[in-house]
Amino acid sequence: MSDAPGIDVFETVRPKLMGLAYRMLGSMADAEDAVQDTYLKWQSTDRAGILNPEAFLTTVCTNCCLDTLKAAHRKRVDYVGPWIPEPLQFESGSDPETDLDRAQSLTTAFLLLLERLSPKERAAYLLREIFAKPYDEVAETLGVTEQACRQLVSRASRHVQGPTSRFVPPADHQDRILSAFLTAIETGSTDHLTGLLAETVQLQSDGGGKATAMSRILEGADEVARYAVLILGRLWEPCQIKILDLNGTRGLVMFYGDEIVTAVMFAYDADGRLERIYNMRNPDKLARLKVKLRHDRSSGAIWH
């Protein structure tokens, strides 16, 4: 017998489950696994008594993510170098306000702040503050009292509500900054580049032990500018570069031939200067980017 109604219900909720799982896990592969496990649970459950399918599916997906996070913590201990969430590429819709809300909760800076939280704090914060679930529903999902749930959200908020953790400047400002950033690197102008950077800027790379990457995080405008001009300028010289949206902000994708070898995401301070630069080199985390490099300048490619 066909289970079309059950499948239709699940497919309606699937985008929210994927959004929750990616934010929880920082990996699309792990998020897809969690959502698939949720679907299998949904298929094997007697749904006659389920009054709120979305709440049921959210609970199952959240618990799948919590289980994955336990295993991920053990893996992170052995991870080579700094860990950065997998770059996420998505298309903007027709509602700028909705796009901005989504972008603000997908920035690499915000996802890394979530990493500071315990798994239950992360789940509670996302369900309540990002997905606007009522406290009683979040508490039931996590198997805690409503008072304990409020405490989880409160503790999480103190860690992730920094002034710029979810700040996304207007797209035209980002375009100007990235154009100037690339020009400074191409011309070797550390003075020009330093002017684009916040004093407290940090640059970190993720190679995962599978690609060459820094093993430490660089800090300070002078040090980051020197590294970008002397090292990144040399590494990017043979590449073609495309600007596109990654994790809700403009980012850079470097091609060597037809292969994507690097993706760079950015975060900004309240004055619109670059505060964080995330250099993704791990090929496993670049594999899902679907970017075509057209061989003309209208594509946004920058030729070196």
mmCIF file with all atom_site columns, C-alpha atoms in Angstrom, residues 109-249:
data_model
loop_
_atom_site.group_PDB
_atom_site.id
_atom_site.type_symbol
_atom_site.label_atom_id
_atom_site.label_alt_id
_atom_site.label_comp_id
_atom_site.label_asym_id
_atom_site.label_entity_id
_atom_site.label_seq_id
_atom_site.pdbx_PDB_ins_code
_atom_site.Cartn_x
_atom_site.Cartn_y
_atom_site.Cartn_z
_atom_site.occupancy
_atom_site.B_iso_or_equiv
_atom_site.pdbx_formal_charge
_atom_site.auth_seq_id
_atom_site.auth_comp_id
_atom_site.auth_asym_id
_atom_site.auth_atom_id
_atom_site.pdbx_PDB_model_num
ATOM 1   C CA . ALA A 1 109 ? 31.200 32.888 12.560  1.00 0.00 ? 109 ALA A CA 1
ATOM 2   C CA . PHE A 1 110 ? 27.836 32.025 14.120  1.00 0.00 ? 110 PHE A CA 1
ATOM 3   C CA . LEU A 1 111 ? 28.195 28.291 13.474  1.00 0.00 ? 111 LEU A CA 1
ATOM 4   C CA . LEU A 1 112 ? 31.601 28.338 15.151  1.00 0.00 ? 112 LEU A CA 1
ATOM 5   C CA . LEU A 1 113 ? 30.118 30.073 18.177  1.00 0.00 ? 113 LEU A CA 1
ATOM 6   C CA . LEU A 1 114 ? 27.581 27.260 18.399  1.00 0.00 ? 114 LEU A CA 1
ATOM 7   C CA . GLU A 1 115 ? 30.538 24.886 18.725  1.00 0.00 ? 115 GLU A CA 1
ATOM 8   C CA . ARG A 1 116 ? 31.253 26.411 22.144  1.00 0.00 ? 116 ARG A CA 1
ATOM 9   C CA . LEU A 1 117 ? 27.919 25.169 23.469  1.00 0.00 ? 117 LEU A CA 1
ATOM 10  C CA . SER A 1 118 ? 27.073 21.780 24.905  1.00 0.00 ? 118 SER A CA 1
ATOM 11  C CA . PRO A 1 119 ? 24.951 19.690 22.516  1.00 0.00 ? 119 PRO A CA 1
ATOM 12  C CA . LYS A 1 120 ? 21.744 20.311 24.516  1.00 0.00 ? 120 LYS A CA 1
ATOM 13  C CA . GLU A 1 121 ? 22.464 24.041 24.777  1.00 0.00 ? 121 GLU A CA 1
ATOM 14  C CA . ARG A 1 122 ? 22.968 24.153 21.030  1.00 0.00 ? 122 ARG A CA 1
ATOM 15  C CA . ALA A 1 123 ? 19.734 22.301 20.340  1.00 0.00 ? 123 ALA A CA 1
ATOM 16  C CA . ALA A 1 124 ? 17.734 24.394 22.806  1.00 0.00 ? 124 ALA A CA 1
ATOM 17  C CA . TYR A 1 125 ? 19.065 27.665 21.421  1.00 0.00 ? 125 TYR A CA 1
ATOM 18  C CA . LEU A 1 126 ? 18.453 26.749 17.784  1.00 0.00 ? 126 LEU A CA 1
ATOM 19  C CA . LEU A 1 127 ? 14.957 25.396 18.378  1.00 0.00 ? 127 LEU A CA 1
ATOM 20  C CA . ARG A 1 128 ? 13.901 28.390 20.454  1.00 0.00 ? 128 ARG A CA 1
ATOM 21  C CA . GLU A 1 129 ? 15.774 31.367 18.984  1.00 0.00 ? 129 GLU A CA 1
ATOM 22  C CA . ILE A 1 130 ? 16.211 30.349 15.325  1.00 0.00 ? 130 ILE A CA 1
ATOM 23  C CA . PHE A 1 131 ? 13.177 28.140 14.697  1.00 0.00 ? 131 PHE A CA 1
ATOM 24  C CA . ALA A 1 132 ? 10.885 29.943 17.187  1.00 0.00 ? 132 ALA A CA 1
ATOM 25  C CA . LYS A 1 133 ? 9.597  26.821 18.902  1.00 0.00 ? 133 LYS A CA 1
ATOM 26  C CA . PRO A 1 134 ? 7.728  27.439 22.186  1.00 0.00 ? 134 PRO A CA 1
ATOM 27  C CA . TYR A 1 135 ? 9.606  26.605 25.374  1.00 0.00 ? 135 TYR A CA 1
ATOM 28  C CA . ASP A 1 136 ? 7.278  23.753 26.315  1.00 0.00 ? 136 ASP A CA 1
ATOM 29  C CA . GLU A 1 137 ? 7.806  22.084 22.927  1.00 0.00 ? 137 GLU A CA 1
ATOM 30  C CA . VAL A 1 138 ? 11.589 22.521 23.103  1.00 0.00 ? 138 VAL A CA 1
ATOM 31  C CA . ALA A 1 139 ? 11.592 21.098 26.650  1.00 0.00 ? 139 ALA A CA 1
ATOM 32  C CA . GLU A 1 140 ? 9.620  18.064 25.503  1.00 0.00 ? 140 GLU A CA 1
ATOM 33  C CA . THR A 1 141 ? 11.948 17.560 22.543  1.00 0.00 ? 141 THR A CA 1
ATOM 34  C CA . LEU A 1 142 ? 14.991 17.545 24.833  1.00 0.00 ? 142 LEU A CA 1
ATOM 35  C CA . GLY A 1 143 ? 13.363 15.582 27.644  1.00 0.00 ? 143 GLY A CA 1
ATOM 36  C CA . VAL A 1 144 ? 13.890 18.304 30.251  1.00 0.00 ? 144 VAL A CA 1
ATOM 37  C CA . THR A 1 145 ? 11.633 20.544 32.323  1.00 0.00 ? 145 THR A CA 1
ATOM 38  C CA . GLU A 1 146 ? 10.574 23.881 30.912  1.00 0.00 ? 146 GLU A CA 1
ATOM 39  C CA . GLN A 1 147 ? 12.612 25.661 33.600  1.00 0.00 ? 147 GLN A CA 1
ATOM 40  C CA . ALA A 1 148 ? 15.714 23.666 32.649  1.00 0.00 ? 148 ALA A CA 1
ATOM 41  C CA . CYS A 1 149 ? 15.034 24.467 28.995  1.00 0.00 ? 149 CYS A CA 1
ATOM 42  C CA . ARG A 1 150 ? 14.915 28.192 29.729  1.00 0.00 ? 150 ARG A CA 1
ATOM 43  C CA . GLN A 1 151 ? 18.233 27.892 31.549  1.00 0.00 ? 151 GLN A CA 1
ATOM 44  C CA . LEU A 1 152 ? 19.790 26.100 28.566  1.00 0.00 ? 152 LEU A CA 1
ATOM 45  C CA . VAL A 1 153 ? 18.646 28.847 26.188  1.00 0.00 ? 153 VAL A CA 1
ATOM 46  C CA . SER A 1 154 ? 19.808 31.580 28.575  1.00 0.00 ? 154 SER A CA 1
ATOM 47  C CA . ARG A 1 155 ? 23.282 30.077 28.965  1.00 0.00 ? 155 ARG A CA 1
ATOM 48  C CA . ALA A 1 156 ? 23.592 29.562 25.223  1.00 0.00 ? 156 ALA A CA 1
ATOM 49  C CA . SER A 1 157 ? 22.520 33.137 24.488  1.00 0.00 ? 157 SER A CA 1
ATOM 50  C CA . ARG A 1 158 ? 25.292 34.550 26.641  1.00 0.00 ? 158 ARG A CA 1
ATOM 51  C CA . HIS A 1 159 ? 27.854 32.713 24.500  1.00 0.00 ? 159 HIS A CA 1
ATOM 52  C CA . VAL A 1 160 ? 26.517 33.369 21.006  1.00 0.00 ? 160 VAL A CA 1
ATOM 53  C CA . GLN A 1 161 ? 24.906 36.793 21.183  1.00 0.00 ? 161 GLN A CA 1
ATOM 54  C CA . GLY A 1 162 ? 28.079 38.753 20.492  1.00 0.00 ? 162 GLY A CA 1
ATOM 55  C CA . PRO A 1 163 ? 27.598 42.097 18.742  1.00 0.00 ? 163 PRO A CA 1
ATOM 56  C CA . THR A 1 164 ? 28.759 40.809 15.343  1.00 0.00 ? 164 THR A CA 1
ATOM 57  C CA . SER A 1 165 ? 28.293 37.034 15.510  1.00 0.00 ? 165 SER A CA 1
ATOM 58  C CA . ARG A 1 166 ? 25.303 37.263 13.136  1.00 0.00 ? 166 ARG A CA 1
ATOM 59  C CA . PHE A 1 167 ? 26.054 40.595 11.446  1.00 0.00 ? 167 PHE A CA 1
ATOM 60  C CA . VAL A 1 168 ? 25.622 40.553 7.660   1.00 0.00 ? 168 VAL A CA 1
ATOM 61  C CA . PRO A 1 169 ? 26.434 43.848 5.857   1.00 0.00 ? 169 PRO A CA 1
ATOM 62  C CA . PRO A 1 170 ? 24.574 44.839 2.680   1.00 0.00 ? 170 PRO A CA 1
ATOM 63  C CA . ALA A 1 171 ? 25.631 42.873 -0.384  1.00 0.00 ? 171 ALA A CA 1
ATOM 64  C CA . ASP A 1 172 ? 27.013 45.945 -2.181  1.00 0.00 ? 172 ASP A CA 1
ATOM 65  C CA . HIS A 1 173 ? 29.301 46.671 0.785   1.00 0.00 ? 173 HIS A CA 1
ATOM 66  C CA . GLN A 1 174 ? 30.538 43.078 0.779   1.00 0.00 ? 174 GLN A CA 1
ATOM 67  C CA . ASP A 1 175 ? 31.218 43.271 -2.952  1.00 0.00 ? 175 ASP A CA 1
ATOM 68  C CA . ARG A 1 176 ? 33.289 46.445 -2.526  1.00 0.00 ? 176 ARG A CA 1
ATOM 69  C CA . ILE A 1 177 ? 35.276 44.954 0.351   1.00 0.00 ? 177 ILE A CA 1
ATOM 70  C CA . LEU A 1 178 ? 36.021 41.706 -1.495  1.00 0.00 ? 178 LEU A CA 1
ATOM 71  C CA . SER A 1 179 ? 37.005 43.549 -4.660  1.00 0.00 ? 179 SER A CA 1
ATOM 72  C CA . ALA A 1 180 ? 39.396 45.727 -2.651  1.00 0.00 ? 180 ALA A CA 1
ATOM 73  C CA . PHE A 1 181 ? 40.626 42.659 -0.746  1.00 0.00 ? 181 PHE A CA 1
ATOM 74  C CA . LEU A 1 182 ? 41.520 40.843 -3.965  1.00 0.00 ? 182 LEU A CA 1
ATOM 75  C CA . THR A 1 183 ? 43.106 43.939 -5.476  1.00 0.00 ? 183 THR A CA 1
ATOM 76  C CA . ALA A 1 184 ? 45.298 44.410 -2.396  1.00 0.00 ? 184 ALA A CA 1
ATOM 77  C CA . ILE A 1 185 ? 46.460 40.792 -2.552  1.00 0.00 ? 185 ILE A CA 1
ATOM 78  C CA . GLU A 1 186 ? 47.078 40.943 -6.290  1.00 0.00 ? 186 GLU A CA 1
ATOM 79  C CA . THR A 1 187 ? 49.114 44.151 -6.030  1.00 0.00 ? 187 THR A CA 1
ATOM 80  C CA . GLY A 1 188 ? 50.901 43.122 -2.834  1.00 0.00 ? 188 GLY A CA 1
ATOM 81  C CA . SER A 1 189 ? 49.719 46.185 -0.893  1.00 0.00 ? 189 SER A CA 1
ATOM 82  C CA . THR A 1 190 ? 49.742 45.327 2.804   1.00 0.00 ? 190 THR A CA 1
ATOM 83  C CA . ASP A 1 191 ? 48.832 48.925 3.706   1.00 0.00 ? 191 ASP A CA 1
ATOM 84  C CA . HIS A 1 192 ? 45.735 48.790 1.518   1.00 0.00 ? 192 HIS A CA 1
ATOM 85  C CA . LEU A 1 193 ? 44.761 45.412 2.916   1.00 0.00 ? 193 LEU A CA 1
ATOM 86  C CA . THR A 1 194 ? 45.290 46.427 6.543   1.00 0.00 ? 194 THR A CA 1
ATOM 87  C CA . GLY A 1 195 ? 42.774 49.226 6.035   1.00 0.00 ? 195 GLY A CA 1
ATOM 88  C CA . LEU A 1 196 ? 40.086 46.653 5.237   1.00 0.00 ? 196 LEU A CA 1
ATOM 89  C CA . LEU A 1 197 ? 40.719 44.595 8.361   1.00 0.00 ? 197 LEU A CA 1
ATOM 90  C CA . ALA A 1 198 ? 39.500 44.994 11.917  1.00 0.00 ? 198 ALA A CA 1
ATOM 91  C CA . GLU A 1 199 ? 42.322 45.312 14.433  1.00 0.00 ? 199 GLU A CA 1
ATOM 92  C CA . THR A 1 200 ? 41.207 42.028 16.033  1.00 0.00 ? 200 THR A CA 1
ATOM 93  C CA . VAL A 1 201 ? 40.874 40.154 12.714  1.00 0.00 ? 201 VAL A CA 1
ATOM 94  C CA . GLN A 1 202 ? 41.602 36.435 12.709  1.00 0.00 ? 202 GLN A CA 1
ATOM 95  C CA . LEU A 1 203 ? 42.436 34.128 9.820   1.00 0.00 ? 203 LEU A CA 1
ATOM 96  C CA . GLN A 1 204 ? 42.135 30.369 10.140  1.00 0.00 ? 204 GLN A CA 1
ATOM 97  C CA . SER A 1 205 ? 42.455 27.511 7.675   1.00 0.00 ? 205 SER A CA 1
ATOM 98  C CA . ASP A 1 206 ? 40.938 24.040 7.589   1.00 0.00 ? 206 ASP A CA 1
ATOM 99  C CA . GLY A 1 207 ? 42.821 21.399 5.621   1.00 0.00 ? 207 GLY A CA 1
ATOM 100 C CA . GLY A 1 208 ? 41.712 18.452 7.740   1.00 0.00 ? 208 GLY A CA 1
ATOM 101 C CA . GLY A 1 209 ? 45.103 16.830 7.224   1.00 0.00 ? 209 GLY A CA 1
ATOM 102 C CA . LYS A 1 210 ? 44.187 16.351 3.544   1.00 0.00 ? 210 LYS A CA 1
ATOM 103 C CA . ALA A 1 211 ? 45.411 19.651 2.099   1.00 0.00 ? 211 ALA A CA 1
ATOM 104 C CA . THR A 1 212 ? 48.088 22.165 3.036   1.00 0.00 ? 212 THR A CA 1
ATOM 105 C CA . ALA A 1 213 ? 46.759 24.598 5.632   1.00 0.00 ? 213 ALA A CA 1
ATOM 106 C CA . MET A 1 214 ? 47.952 26.583 8.623   1.00 0.00 ? 214 MET A CA 1
ATOM 107 C CA . SER A 1 215 ? 47.878 24.715 11.908  1.00 0.00 ? 215 SER A CA 1
ATOM 108 C CA . ARG A 1 216 ? 47.367 27.881 13.959  1.00 0.00 ? 216 ARG A CA 1
ATOM 109 C CA . ILE A 1 217 ? 45.023 30.849 13.881  1.00 0.00 ? 217 ILE A CA 1
ATOM 110 C CA . LEU A 1 218 ? 46.569 34.170 12.832  1.00 0.00 ? 218 LEU A CA 1
ATOM 111 C CA . GLU A 1 219 ? 45.497 37.246 14.797  1.00 0.00 ? 219 GLU A CA 1
ATOM 112 C CA . GLY A 1 220 ? 45.850 40.971 14.246  1.00 0.00 ? 220 GLY A CA 1
ATOM 113 C CA . ALA A 1 221 ? 45.573 43.156 11.160  1.00 0.00 ? 221 ALA A CA 1
ATOM 114 C CA . ASP A 1 222 ? 49.320 43.414 10.499  1.00 0.00 ? 222 ASP A CA 1
ATOM 115 C CA . GLU A 1 223 ? 50.000 39.674 10.731  1.00 0.00 ? 223 GLU A CA 1
ATOM 116 C CA . VAL A 1 224 ? 46.942 38.712 8.680   1.00 0.00 ? 224 VAL A CA 1
ATOM 117 C CA . ALA A 1 225 ? 47.732 41.312 5.989   1.00 0.00 ? 225 ALA A CA 1
ATOM 118 C CA . ARG A 1 226 ? 51.326 40.093 5.653   1.00 0.00 ? 226 ARG A CA 1
ATOM 119 C CA . TYR A 1 227 ? 50.233 36.459 5.399   1.00 0.00 ? 227 TYR A CA 1
ATOM 120 C CA . ALA A 1 228 ? 47.507 37.247 2.869   1.00 0.00 ? 228 ALA A CA 1
ATOM 121 C CA . VAL A 1 229 ? 49.843 39.225 0.611   1.00 0.00 ? 229 VAL A CA 1
ATOM 122 C CA . LEU A 1 230 ? 52.932 37.001 0.873   1.00 0.00 ? 230 LEU A CA 1
ATOM 123 C CA . ILE A 1 231 ? 51.346 33.545 1.084   1.00 0.00 ? 231 ILE A CA 1
ATOM 124 C CA . LEU A 1 232 ? 47.767 33.678 -0.208  1.00 0.00 ? 232 LEU A CA 1
ATOM 125 C CA . GLY A 1 233 ? 48.794 35.930 -3.083  1.00 0.00 ? 233 GLY A CA 1
ATOM 126 C CA . ARG A 1 234 ? 51.339 33.329 -4.194  1.00 0.00 ? 234 ARG A CA 1
ATOM 127 C CA . LEU A 1 235 ? 48.989 30.379 -3.696  1.00 0.00 ? 235 LEU A CA 1
ATOM 128 C CA . TRP A 1 236 ? 46.089 32.044 -5.508  1.00 0.00 ? 236 TRP A CA 1
ATOM 129 C CA . GLU A 1 237 ? 48.138 33.360 -8.428  1.00 0.00 ? 237 GLU A CA 1
ATOM 130 C CA . PRO A 1 238 ? 47.597 30.331 -10.702 1.00 0.00 ? 238 PRO A CA 1
ATOM 131 C CA . CYS A 1 239 ? 43.899 30.109 -9.755  1.00 0.00 ? 239 CYS A CA 1
ATOM 132 C CA . GLN A 1 240 ? 40.736 31.540 -11.174 1.00 0.00 ? 240 GLN A CA 1
ATOM 133 C CA . ILE A 1 241 ? 38.449 33.050 -8.554  1.00 0.00 ? 241 ILE A CA 1
ATOM 134 C CA . LYS A 1 242 ? 34.693 33.392 -8.400  1.00 0.00 ? 242 LYS A CA 1
ATOM 135 C CA . ILE A 1 243 ? 32.672 35.444 -5.926  1.00 0.00 ? 243 ILE A CA 1
ATOM 136 C CA . LEU A 1 244 ? 29.452 33.815 -4.726  1.00 0.00 ? 244 LEU A CA 1
ATOM 137 C CA . ASP A 1 245 ? 27.276 33.465 -1.638  1.00 0.00 ? 245 ASP A CA 1
ATOM 138 C CA . LEU A 1 246 ? 28.563 31.043 0.988   1.00 0.00 ? 246 LEU A CA 1
ATOM 139 C CA . ASN A 1 247 ? 26.866 30.700 4.369   1.00 0.00 ? 247 ASN A CA 1
ATOM 140 C CA . GLY A 1 248 ? 24.867 33.850 3.864   1.00 0.00 ? 248 GLY A CA 1
ATOM 141 C CA . THR A 1 249 ? 27.691 36.211 2.908   1.00 0.00 ? 249 THR A CA 1
#
